[in-house]
Amino acid sequence: MNTTNELPNSKTTPLDQFDLSDPRLYEQDAWRPFFARLREEDPVHYQSESPFGPFWSVTRFADIMAVETNHEAFSSEPTIVIGDLTEDLPVEMFIAMDPPKHDVQRRAVQPAVAPKNLAQMESLIRSRVTAILDDLPVGETFNWVDKVSINLTTQMLATLFDFPFEDHHKLTYWSDLAAGSPEMAGGNVSEEERLVGLTECLETFTNLWHERKGREDSFDLISLMQRDPNTADLVERPMEYLGNLLLLIVGGNDTTRNSATGGVLALNQNPGEYDKLRANHDLITPMVSEIIRWQTPLMHMRRTATRDIEFQGKKIQKGDKVVMWYLSGNRDESTIEQADDFIIDRKNPRHHSSFGFGVHRCMGNRLAEMQLRILWEEIMQRFSHVEVVGEPQRVLSTFVRGYETLPVKLHPL
Amino acid sequence: MPEITLIEYDGQTHIIEAESGKSLMQNALDNMVPGIDADCGGGCACGTCHCFIEKNWGEVTGASEPVEDALLGMRPDRKDNSRLSCQIEVTDEMNGMIVRLPEYQM
């Protein structure tokens, strides 16, 4: 990949010269006009060359839903990101399995994030959010990503795993390693660092598994896996154990972390919406869904065709990679009115593609919404304005749409 | 217009004059019945319009298809009479049907 060239012109470049896998499109936040053209001119688009090999791009909301609910023709195996797995760490995780194996593994951990269990955690989350917010410097510039977004989601993740609280920063590190592979997702983490770090992750969690054996009353994710007969021996299958851990770590971390930052940015770019929120805190619930749509923290999921299939007039062949661009589905005007706009009192805010569809639909979606709701409820109790005072620095990735930094200044009520 | 009773988890009861030909999900939304989220808009793709069809009405509503069944399989609170309300088209025969709503949608 040539990373010194400028990005191509979105209006004049022929479609067959678009490289949608170029992570700079997302790092520079330049993707909108490229996907707008594809949705209009070639919504199911074949790209014959890329650093990740050839792939199809599915760009419209309804088509994304159709691909994702057809797991017989569009498999989640062997992996669900645009690049293939690296050979040194052949992890297996249920997000990259088809039914029925996927179903039994997911069912083991799903109760941890069911709203019934979450309700019991609400006061704990709120106390952690208030501690984070009360500790922030008022009136001086700081990085919201570090001090709030990462802190909040990592503490939550430590709670779900019942992970030693003093070590919770390790979860952030492992999450970044897992999602930052250049081969898999266009990131910039070296393979060596990744291997060393994730091996440590596996060792740490293997020890936790053995220490924890026999806990009957705990709803942490490790205990749930131990109690379910389908996953009770998962620790004996290290690549599967590690894979599912990384799935839960990335799924519970990279996602909400970036929505927690994206919401601040969106409200600052749309001051009229911020005014609406100040006037009516009941808008927090619909706003949370709108933030998740607007941000689309995971930009795509990939499937692999299990057979030759005609889809929207295109002939997809067995073995072809099919990338569903949630990012584009969320800007599809044929499904979402004024899709480019951030509107906190939107009519159907939950109707978005950020959580995906079908049996792989985001398992922790209610947890994500709850964390963001509590965050904004507590922000609005304290600050009249979380002011963005500089440009954000975005993550280099084809998969995670996120932020490295967002400089802000707080104004008290 | 068939009369259908929807009962929330906390016991709140809503009797609606449903419109035949529309889905049970859409009828619930049109009548502002809480407890049906319907995130995907009725596409059998999200599982957030889960409901329980009261005994004796299963024959009228029919059984779930494989895609629906797969989504229901992801619900921790699934029961034998679980259905996705977007996949039930209301008919006149459903007059008097009782539907219970789950504790939560996810």
mmCIF file of C-alpha atoms in Angstrom, chain A residues 49-368:
data_model
loop_
_atom_site.group_PDB
_atom_site.id
_atom_site.type_symbol
_atom_site.label_atom_id
_atom_site.label_comp_id
_atom_site.label_asym_id
_atom_site.label_seq_id
_atom_site.Cartn_x
_atom_site.Cartn_y
_atom_site.Cartn_z
ATOM 1 C CA GLU A 49 -7.319 -5.528 -5.914
ATOM 2 C CA SER A 50 -6.459 -4.428 -2.404
ATOM 3 C CA PRO A 51 -3.764 -5.101 0.188
ATOM 4 C CA PHE A 52 -6.245 -7.624 1.618
ATOM 5 C CA GLY A 53 -7.039 -9.217 -1.742
ATOM 6 C CA PRO A 54 -10.246 -8.831 -3.731
ATOM 7 C CA PHE A 55 -13.522 -8.233 -1.897
ATOM 8 C CA TRP A 56 -17.138 -7.186 -2.338
ATOM 9 C CA SER A 57 -18.499 -4.098 -0.585
ATOM 10 C CA VAL A 58 -22.147 -4.082 0.468
ATOM 11 C CA THR A 59 -23.093 -0.462 1.120
ATOM 12 C CA ARG A 60 -26.885 -0.172 1.485
ATOM 13 C CA PHE A 61 -28.759 -0.731 4.726
ATOM 14 C CA ALA A 62 -31.266 -3.271 3.364
ATOM 15 C CA ASP A 63 -28.565 -5.263 1.580
ATOM 16 C CA ILE A 64 -26.440 -5.413 4.720
ATOM 17 C CA MET A 65 -29.434 -6.834 6.579
ATOM 18 C CA ALA A 66 -30.037 -9.375 3.799
ATOM 19 C CA VAL A 67 -26.438 -10.614 3.781
ATOM 20 C CA GLU A 68 -26.191 -10.776 7.526
ATOM 21 C CA THR A 69 -29.379 -12.776 8.041
ATOM 22 C CA ASN A 70 -28.335 -15.326 5.402
ATOM 23 C CA HIS A 71 -25.615 -17.146 7.308
ATOM 24 C CA GLU A 72 -26.078 -20.247 5.182
ATOM 25 C CA ALA A 73 -24.733 -18.441 2.068
ATOM 26 C CA PHE A 74 -22.551 -15.876 3.856
ATOM 27 C CA SER A 75 -20.402 -17.528 6.494
ATOM 28 C CA SER A 76 -18.645 -15.860 9.421
ATOM 29 C CA GLU A 77 -15.833 -18.378 9.144
ATOM 30 C CA PRO A 78 -12.856 -18.176 9.083
ATOM 31 C CA THR A 79 -12.880 -14.534 10.219
ATOM 32 C CA ILE A 80 -15.049 -11.418 10.289
ATOM 33 C CA VAL A 81 -12.617 -8.650 9.374
ATOM 34 C CA ILE A 82 -11.398 -7.725 5.935
ATOM 35 C CA GLY A 83 -7.940 -9.263 6.391
ATOM 36 C CA ASP A 84 -7.279 -12.900 7.128
ATOM 37 C CA LEU A 85 -6.013 -14.288 10.432
ATOM 38 C CA THR A 86 -2.301 -14.247 11.072
ATOM 39 C CA GLU A 87 -0.742 -17.692 11.330
ATOM 40 C CA ASP A 88 1.146 -17.165 14.585
ATOM 41 C CA LEU A 89 -2.010 -16.763 16.646
ATOM 42 C CA PRO A 90 -4.837 -18.783 15.100
ATOM 43 C CA VAL A 91 -7.488 -17.739 17.608
ATOM 44 C CA GLU A 92 -11.060 -18.975 17.386
ATOM 45 C CA MET A 93 -14.000 -16.943 18.591
ATOM 46 C CA PHE A 94 -17.748 -17.344 18.376
ATOM 47 C CA ILE A 95 -18.208 -14.178 16.342
ATOM 48 C CA ALA A 96 -16.265 -16.039 13.630
ATOM 49 C CA MET A 97 -18.256 -19.272 13.866
ATOM 50 C CA ASP A 98 -21.512 -20.256 12.219
ATOM 51 C CA PRO A 99 -24.458 -21.918 13.906
ATOM 52 C CA PRO A 100 -24.710 -24.300 15.665
ATOM 53 C CA LYS A 101 -21.258 -23.956 17.305
ATOM 54 C CA HIS A 102 -21.625 -20.181 17.505
ATOM 55 C CA ASP A 103 -24.960 -20.477 19.259
ATOM 56 C CA VAL A 104 -23.823 -22.703 22.117
ATOM 57 C CA GLN A 105 -20.745 -20.596 22.885
ATOM 58 C CA ARG A 106 -22.595 -17.311 22.755
ATOM 59 C CA ARG A 107 -25.410 -18.605 24.916
ATOM 60 C CA ALA A 108 -22.886 -19.369 27.643
ATOM 61 C CA VAL A 109 -21.891 -15.723 28.118
ATOM 62 C CA GLN A 110 -25.023 -13.898 26.995
ATOM 63 C CA PRO A 111 -26.702 -13.872 30.456
ATOM 64 C CA ALA A 112 -23.918 -11.566 31.734
ATOM 65 C CA VAL A 113 -25.130 -8.761 29.486
ATOM 66 C CA ALA A 114 -28.849 -9.423 29.617
ATOM 67 C CA PRO A 115 -30.721 -6.335 30.900
ATOM 68 C CA LYS A 116 -31.788 -8.249 34.001
ATOM 69 C CA ASN A 117 -28.172 -8.701 35.062
ATOM 70 C CA LEU A 118 -27.266 -5.186 33.947
ATOM 71 C CA ALA A 119 -29.901 -3.607 36.160
ATOM 72 C CA GLN A 120 -28.049 -5.020 39.156
ATOM 73 C CA MET A 121 -24.871 -3.346 37.947
ATOM 74 C CA GLU A 122 -26.347 0.079 37.285
ATOM 75 C CA SER A 123 -25.507 1.632 40.636
ATOM 76 C CA LEU A 124 -21.950 0.294 40.472
ATOM 77 C CA ILE A 125 -21.482 1.750 36.980
ATOM 78 C CA ARG A 126 -22.935 5.048 38.106
ATOM 79 C CA SER A 127 -20.573 5.268 41.056
ATOM 80 C CA ARG A 128 -17.611 4.600 38.755
ATOM 81 C CA VAL A 129 -18.797 7.189 36.244
ATOM 82 C CA THR A 130 -19.226 9.822 38.942
ATOM 83 C CA ALA A 131 -15.762 9.063 40.338
ATOM 84 C CA ILE A 132 -14.254 9.532 36.880
ATOM 85 C CA LEU A 133 -16.128 12.774 36.205
ATOM 86 C CA ASP A 134 -15.493 14.252 39.648
ATOM 87 C CA ASP A 135 -11.789 13.711 39.154
ATOM 88 C CA LEU A 136 -11.587 15.734 35.914
ATOM 89 C CA PRO A 137 -9.834 19.108 35.757
ATOM 90 C CA VAL A 138 -12.267 21.958 35.133
ATOM 91 C CA GLY A 139 -11.269 24.837 32.856
ATOM 92 C CA GLU A 140 -8.093 23.302 31.470
ATOM 93 C CA THR A 141 -7.484 21.326 28.291
ATOM 94 C CA PHE A 142 -7.174 17.547 28.569
ATOM 95 C CA ASN A 143 -7.633 14.427 26.412
ATOM 96 C CA TRP A 144 -11.202 13.110 26.808
ATOM 97 C CA VAL A 145 -10.230 9.751 25.280
ATOM 98 C CA ASP A 146 -7.746 8.890 28.031
ATOM 99 C CA LYS A 147 -9.387 10.402 31.028
ATOM 100 C CA VAL A 148 -12.996 9.440 30.345
ATOM 101 C CA SER A 149 -13.694 7.082 27.448
ATOM 102 C CA ILE A 150 -10.926 4.555 28.036
ATOM 103 C CA ASN A 151 -11.223 4.749 31.783
ATOM 104 C CA LEU A 152 -14.965 4.176 31.741
ATOM 105 C CA THR A 153 -15.064 1.231 29.342
ATOM 106 C CA THR A 154 -12.066 -0.529 30.803
ATOM 107 C CA GLN A 155 -13.422 -0.311 34.330
ATOM 108 C CA MET A 156 -16.686 -1.738 33.061
ATOM 109 C CA LEU A 157 -14.898 -4.576 31.362
ATOM 110 C CA ALA A 158 -12.935 -5.338 34.522
ATOM 111 C CA THR A 159 -16.264 -5.511 36.347
ATOM 112 C CA LEU A 160 -17.750 -7.942 33.840
ATOM 113 C CA PHE A 161 -14.736 -10.250 34.054
ATOM 114 C CA ASP A 162 -14.275 -9.623 37.763
ATOM 115 C CA PHE A 163 -10.728 -8.834 36.679
ATOM 116 C CA PRO A 164 -8.277 -7.513 39.321
ATOM 117 C CA PHE A 165 -9.255 -3.855 39.412
ATOM 118 C CA GLU A 166 -5.736 -2.517 39.877
ATOM 119 C CA ASP A 167 -4.678 -4.159 36.592
ATOM 120 C CA HIS A 168 -7.598 -2.947 34.512
ATOM 121 C CA HIS A 169 -5.364 -0.889 32.198
ATOM 122 C CA LYS A 170 -4.020 -4.180 30.828
ATOM 123 C CA LEU A 171 -7.393 -4.857 29.276
ATOM 124 C CA THR A 172 -7.120 -1.659 27.243
ATOM 125 C CA TYR A 173 -3.668 -2.647 26.071
ATOM 126 C CA TRP A 174 -4.757 -6.126 25.006
ATOM 127 C CA SER A 175 -7.795 -4.689 23.259
ATOM 128 C CA ASP A 176 -5.584 -2.343 21.238
ATOM 129 C CA LEU A 177 -3.232 -5.193 20.343
ATOM 130 C CA ALA A 178 -6.069 -7.466 19.285
ATOM 131 C CA ALA A 179 -7.703 -4.896 17.014
ATOM 132 C CA GLY A 180 -4.543 -3.222 15.753
ATOM 133 C CA SER A 181 -3.054 -5.822 13.426
ATOM 134 C CA PRO A 182 -1.955 -4.405 10.059
ATOM 135 C CA GLU A 183 -2.673 -7.682 8.236
ATOM 136 C CA MET A 184 -6.151 -8.072 9.624
ATOM 137 C CA ALA A 185 -7.459 -4.554 9.941
ATOM 138 C CA GLY A 186 -4.932 -2.077 8.556
ATOM 139 C CA GLY A 187 -3.638 -1.008 11.978
ATOM 140 C CA ASN A 188 -0.076 -0.318 13.072
ATOM 141 C CA VAL A 189 0.760 -2.772 15.887
ATOM 142 C CA SER A 190 3.857 -4.942 15.219
ATOM 143 C CA GLU A 191 3.289 -8.678 15.057
ATOM 144 C CA GLU A 192 5.943 -9.309 17.673
ATOM 145 C CA GLU A 193 4.419 -6.964 20.214
ATOM 146 C CA ARG A 194 1.034 -8.460 19.476
ATOM 147 C CA LEU A 195 2.212 -12.021 20.018
ATOM 148 C CA VAL A 196 3.995 -11.224 23.283
ATOM 149 C CA GLY A 197 1.116 -9.176 24.659
ATOM 150 C CA LEU A 198 -1.639 -11.581 23.759
ATOM 151 C CA THR A 199 0.314 -14.518 25.135
ATOM 152 C CA GLU A 200 0.442 -12.653 28.435
ATOM 153 C CA CYS A 201 -3.299 -12.069 28.142
ATOM 154 C CA LEU A 202 -3.908 -15.795 27.741
ATOM 155 C CA GLU A 203 -1.651 -16.660 30.694
ATOM 156 C CA THR A 204 -3.340 -14.114 32.934
ATOM 157 C CA PHE A 205 -6.808 -15.363 32.105
ATOM 158 C CA THR A 206 -5.751 -19.022 32.381
ATOM 159 C CA ASN A 207 -4.612 -18.324 35.933
ATOM 160 C CA LEU A 208 -7.848 -16.509 36.687
ATOM 161 C CA TRP A 209 -9.805 -19.486 35.354
ATOM 162 C CA HIS A 210 -8.047 -21.916 37.691
ATOM 163 C CA GLU A 211 -8.261 -19.611 40.719
ATOM 164 C CA ARG A 212 -11.949 -19.089 40.124
ATOM 165 C CA LYS A 213 -12.986 -22.692 39.619
ATOM 166 C CA GLY A 214 -16.032 -23.675 41.617
ATOM 167 C CA ARG A 215 -17.664 -20.290 42.195
ATOM 168 C CA GLU A 216 -21.354 -20.992 42.059
ATOM 169 C CA ASP A 217 -22.993 -17.638 42.545
ATOM 170 C CA SER A 218 -21.034 -15.267 40.346
ATOM 171 C CA PHE A 219 -22.268 -13.777 37.078
ATOM 172 C CA ASP A 220 -18.851 -12.733 35.821
ATOM 173 C CA LEU A 221 -18.016 -13.893 32.315
ATOM 174 C CA ILE A 222 -15.412 -16.450 33.362
ATOM 175 C CA SER A 223 -17.685 -18.111 35.897
ATOM 176 C CA LEU A 224 -20.488 -18.220 33.346
ATOM 177 C CA MET A 225 -18.231 -20.031 30.880
ATOM 178 C CA GLN A 226 -17.165 -22.473 33.574
ATOM 179 C CA ARG A 227 -20.731 -23.286 34.568
ATOM 180 C CA ASP A 228 -22.053 -23.861 31.026
ATOM 181 C CA PRO A 229 -21.435 -27.477 29.946
ATOM 182 C CA ASN A 230 -20.605 -26.322 26.400
ATOM 183 C CA THR A 231 -17.722 -24.130 27.525
ATOM 184 C CA ALA A 232 -16.757 -25.733 30.845
ATOM 185 C CA ASP A 233 -13.517 -27.063 29.339
ATOM 186 C CA LEU A 234 -12.722 -23.997 27.215
ATOM 187 C CA VAL A 235 -9.458 -23.430 29.053
ATOM 188 C CA GLU A 236 -8.217 -26.720 27.576
ATOM 189 C CA ARG A 237 -8.584 -25.157 24.115
ATOM 190 C CA PRO A 238 -6.312 -22.129 24.520
ATOM 191 C CA MET A 239 -6.821 -20.581 21.073
ATOM 192 C CA GLU A 240 -10.573 -20.781 21.509
ATOM 193 C CA TYR A 241 -10.410 -19.422 25.050
ATOM 194 C CA LEU A 242 -8.159 -16.564 23.959
ATOM 195 C CA GLY A 243 -10.310 -15.865 20.913
ATOM 196 C CA ASN A 244 -13.474 -15.538 22.945
ATOM 197 C CA LEU A 245 -11.719 -13.406 25.556
ATOM 198 C CA LEU A 246 -10.463 -11.044 22.874
ATOM 199 C CA LEU A 247 -13.911 -10.920 21.350
ATOM 200 C CA LEU A 248 -15.388 -9.848 24.676
ATOM 201 C CA ILE A 249 -12.517 -7.440 25.383
ATOM 202 C CA VAL A 250 -12.620 -5.697 22.004
ATOM 203 C CA GLY A 251 -16.402 -5.879 21.857
ATOM 204 C CA GLY A 252 -16.754 -4.256 25.257
ATOM 205 C CA ASN A 253 -13.989 -1.747 24.859
ATOM 206 C CA ASP A 254 -13.166 -0.351 21.432
ATOM 207 C CA THR A 255 -16.820 0.155 20.708
ATOM 208 C CA THR A 256 -18.293 2.067 23.635
ATOM 209 C CA ARG A 257 -14.991 3.859 24.152
ATOM 210 C CA ASN A 258 -15.339 5.516 20.776
ATOM 211 C CA SER A 259 -19.027 6.259 21.144
ATOM 212 C CA ALA A 260 -18.207 7.940 24.456
ATOM 213 C CA THR A 261 -15.844 10.231 22.553
ATOM 214 C CA GLY A 262 -17.945 10.514 19.404
ATOM 215 C CA GLY A 263 -20.912 11.869 21.343
ATOM 216 C CA VAL A 264 -18.875 14.804 22.647
ATOM 217 C CA LEU A 265 -17.638 15.566 19.157
ATOM 218 C CA ALA A 266 -21.090 15.259 17.577
ATOM 219 C CA LEU A 267 -22.692 17.626 20.086
ATOM 220 C CA ASN A 268 -19.936 20.178 19.555
ATOM 221 C CA GLN A 269 -20.314 19.988 15.784
ATOM 222 C CA ASN A 270 -24.074 20.404 16.194
ATOM 223 C CA PRO A 271 -24.591 23.098 18.826
ATOM 224 C CA GLY A 272 -28.331 23.215 18.166
ATOM 225 C CA GLU A 273 -28.585 19.595 19.270
ATOM 226 C CA TYR A 274 -26.540 20.343 22.390
ATOM 227 C CA ASP A 275 -29.070 23.090 23.198
ATOM 228 C CA LYS A 276 -31.941 20.624 22.790
ATOM 229 C CA LEU A 277 -30.215 18.278 25.224
ATOM 230 C CA ARG A 278 -29.621 21.037 27.787
ATOM 231 C CA ALA A 279 -33.310 21.919 27.609
ATOM 232 C CA ASN A 280 -34.528 18.347 27.939
ATOM 233 C CA HIS A 281 -32.510 15.600 29.585
ATOM 234 C CA ASP A 282 -35.156 13.045 28.584
ATOM 235 C CA LEU A 283 -33.500 13.136 25.174
ATOM 236 C CA ILE A 284 -30.490 11.254 26.543
ATOM 237 C CA THR A 285 -31.996 7.844 25.736
ATOM 238 C CA PRO A 286 -32.726 8.523 22.044
ATOM 239 C CA MET A 287 -29.473 10.478 21.804
ATOM 240 C CA VAL A 288 -27.474 7.452 22.895
ATOM 241 C CA SER A 289 -28.816 5.445 19.950
ATOM 242 C CA GLU A 290 -28.160 8.368 17.633
ATOM 243 C CA ILE A 291 -24.559 8.618 18.879
ATOM 244 C CA ILE A 292 -24.027 4.914 18.230
ATOM 245 C CA ARG A 293 -25.414 5.313 14.707
ATOM 246 C CA TRP A 294 -23.485 8.503 13.970
ATOM 247 C CA GLN A 295 -20.232 7.066 15.278
ATOM 248 C CA THR A 296 -20.518 3.481 13.955
ATOM 249 C CA PRO A 297 -17.571 2.335 16.103
ATOM 250 C CA LEU A 298 -17.100 -0.870 14.142
ATOM 251 C CA MET A 299 -17.148 0.089 10.482
ATOM 252 C CA HIS A 300 -17.570 -3.301 8.907
ATOM 253 C CA MET A 301 -18.003 -7.019 9.342
ATOM 254 C CA ARG A 302 -16.948 -9.502 6.724
ATOM 255 C CA ARG A 303 -18.565 -12.684 5.486
ATOM 256 C CA THR A 304 -17.276 -15.346 3.094
ATOM 257 C CA ALA A 305 -19.555 -16.808 0.417
ATOM 258 C CA THR A 306 -20.140 -20.528 0.954
ATOM 259 C CA ARG A 307 -21.382 -21.017 -2.617
ATOM 260 C CA ASP A 308 -21.924 -19.148 -5.861
ATOM 261 C CA ILE A 309 -24.844 -16.795 -5.321
ATOM 262 C CA GLU A 310 -26.502 -14.011 -7.263
ATOM 263 C CA PHE A 311 -27.070 -10.993 -5.051
ATOM 264 C CA GLN A 312 -28.607 -7.734 -6.309
ATOM 265 C CA GLY A 313 -27.687 -8.666 -9.854
ATOM 266 C CA LYS A 314 -24.071 -9.452 -8.996
ATOM 267 C CA LYS A 315 -22.550 -12.890 -9.253
ATOM 268 C CA ILE A 316 -20.736 -13.560 -6.004
ATOM 269 C CA GLN A 317 -18.596 -16.679 -6.159
ATOM 270 C CA LYS A 318 -17.874 -19.284 -3.551
ATOM 271 C CA GLY A 319 -14.971 -18.156 -1.381
ATOM 272 C CA ASP A 320 -15.371 -14.431 -2.149
ATOM 273 C CA LYS A 321 -15.004 -11.995 0.715
ATOM 274 C CA VAL A 322 -18.144 -9.933 1.290
ATOM 275 C CA VAL A 323 -17.674 -6.823 3.438
ATOM 276 C CA MET A 324 -20.784 -5.246 4.962
ATOM 277 C CA TRP A 325 -20.053 -1.586 5.576
ATOM 278 C CA TYR A 326 -22.152 -0.638 8.611
ATOM 279 C CA LEU A 327 -20.651 2.819 8.294
ATOM 280 C CA SER A 328 -22.321 3.217 4.913
ATOM 281 C CA GLY A 329 -25.587 1.549 5.931
ATOM 282 C CA ASN A 330 -25.922 4.167 8.649
ATOM 283 C CA ARG A 331 -25.722 6.944 6.022
ATOM 284 C CA ASP A 332 -28.171 5.315 3.617
ATOM 285 C CA GLU A 333 -30.889 7.878 2.882
ATOM 286 C CA SER A 334 -33.193 5.210 1.483
ATOM 287 C CA THR A 335 -33.570 3.845 5.021
ATOM 288 C CA ILE A 336 -32.612 6.727 7.327
ATOM 289 C CA GLU A 337 -33.877 10.264 6.733
ATOM 290 C CA GLN A 338 -31.233 13.000 6.812
ATOM 291 C CA ALA A 339 -28.735 10.244 7.420
ATOM 292 C CA ASP A 340 -25.691 12.513 7.449
ATOM 293 C CA ASP A 341 -27.173 14.690 10.174
ATOM 294 C CA PHE A 342 -26.875 14.184 13.920
ATOM 295 C CA ILE A 343 -30.413 14.513 15.308
ATOM 296 C CA ILE A 344 -30.837 13.582 18.973
ATOM 297 C CA ASP A 345 -34.639 13.431 18.873
ATOM 298 C CA ARG A 346 -34.797 11.355 15.695
ATOM 299 C CA LYS A 347 -38.011 9.386 15.177
ATOM 300 C CA ASN A 348 -36.621 5.825 15.062
ATOM 301 C CA PRO A 349 -33.188 6.192 16.635
ATOM 302 C CA ARG A 350 -32.734 2.477 17.287
ATOM 303 C CA HIS A 351 -33.061 1.701 13.589
ATOM 304 C CA HIS A 352 -29.358 1.680 12.714
ATOM 305 C CA SER A 353 -26.760 -0.817 11.522
ATOM 306 C CA SER A 354 -24.060 -0.308 14.168
ATOM 307 C CA PHE A 355 -24.988 -3.475 16.082
ATOM 308 C CA GLY A 356 -25.287 -5.619 12.964
ATOM 309 C CA PHE A 357 -28.144 -8.059 12.422
ATOM 310 C CA GLY A 358 -29.007 -11.721 12.720
ATOM 311 C CA VAL A 359 -27.496 -14.200 15.146
ATOM 312 C CA HIS A 360 -24.242 -12.221 15.395
ATOM 313 C CA ARG A 361 -25.954 -8.967 16.339
ATOM 314 C CA CYS A 362 -24.009 -7.205 19.077
ATOM 315 C CA MET A 363 -24.461 -9.156 22.280
ATOM 316 C CA GLY A 364 -23.583 -6.238 24.570
ATOM 317 C CA ASN A 365 -25.801 -3.643 22.914
ATOM 318 C CA ARG A 366 -27.858 -3.002 26.032
ATOM 319 C CA LEU A 367 -24.738 -2.666 28.148
ATOM 320 C CA ALA A 368 -23.304 -0.149 25.686
#
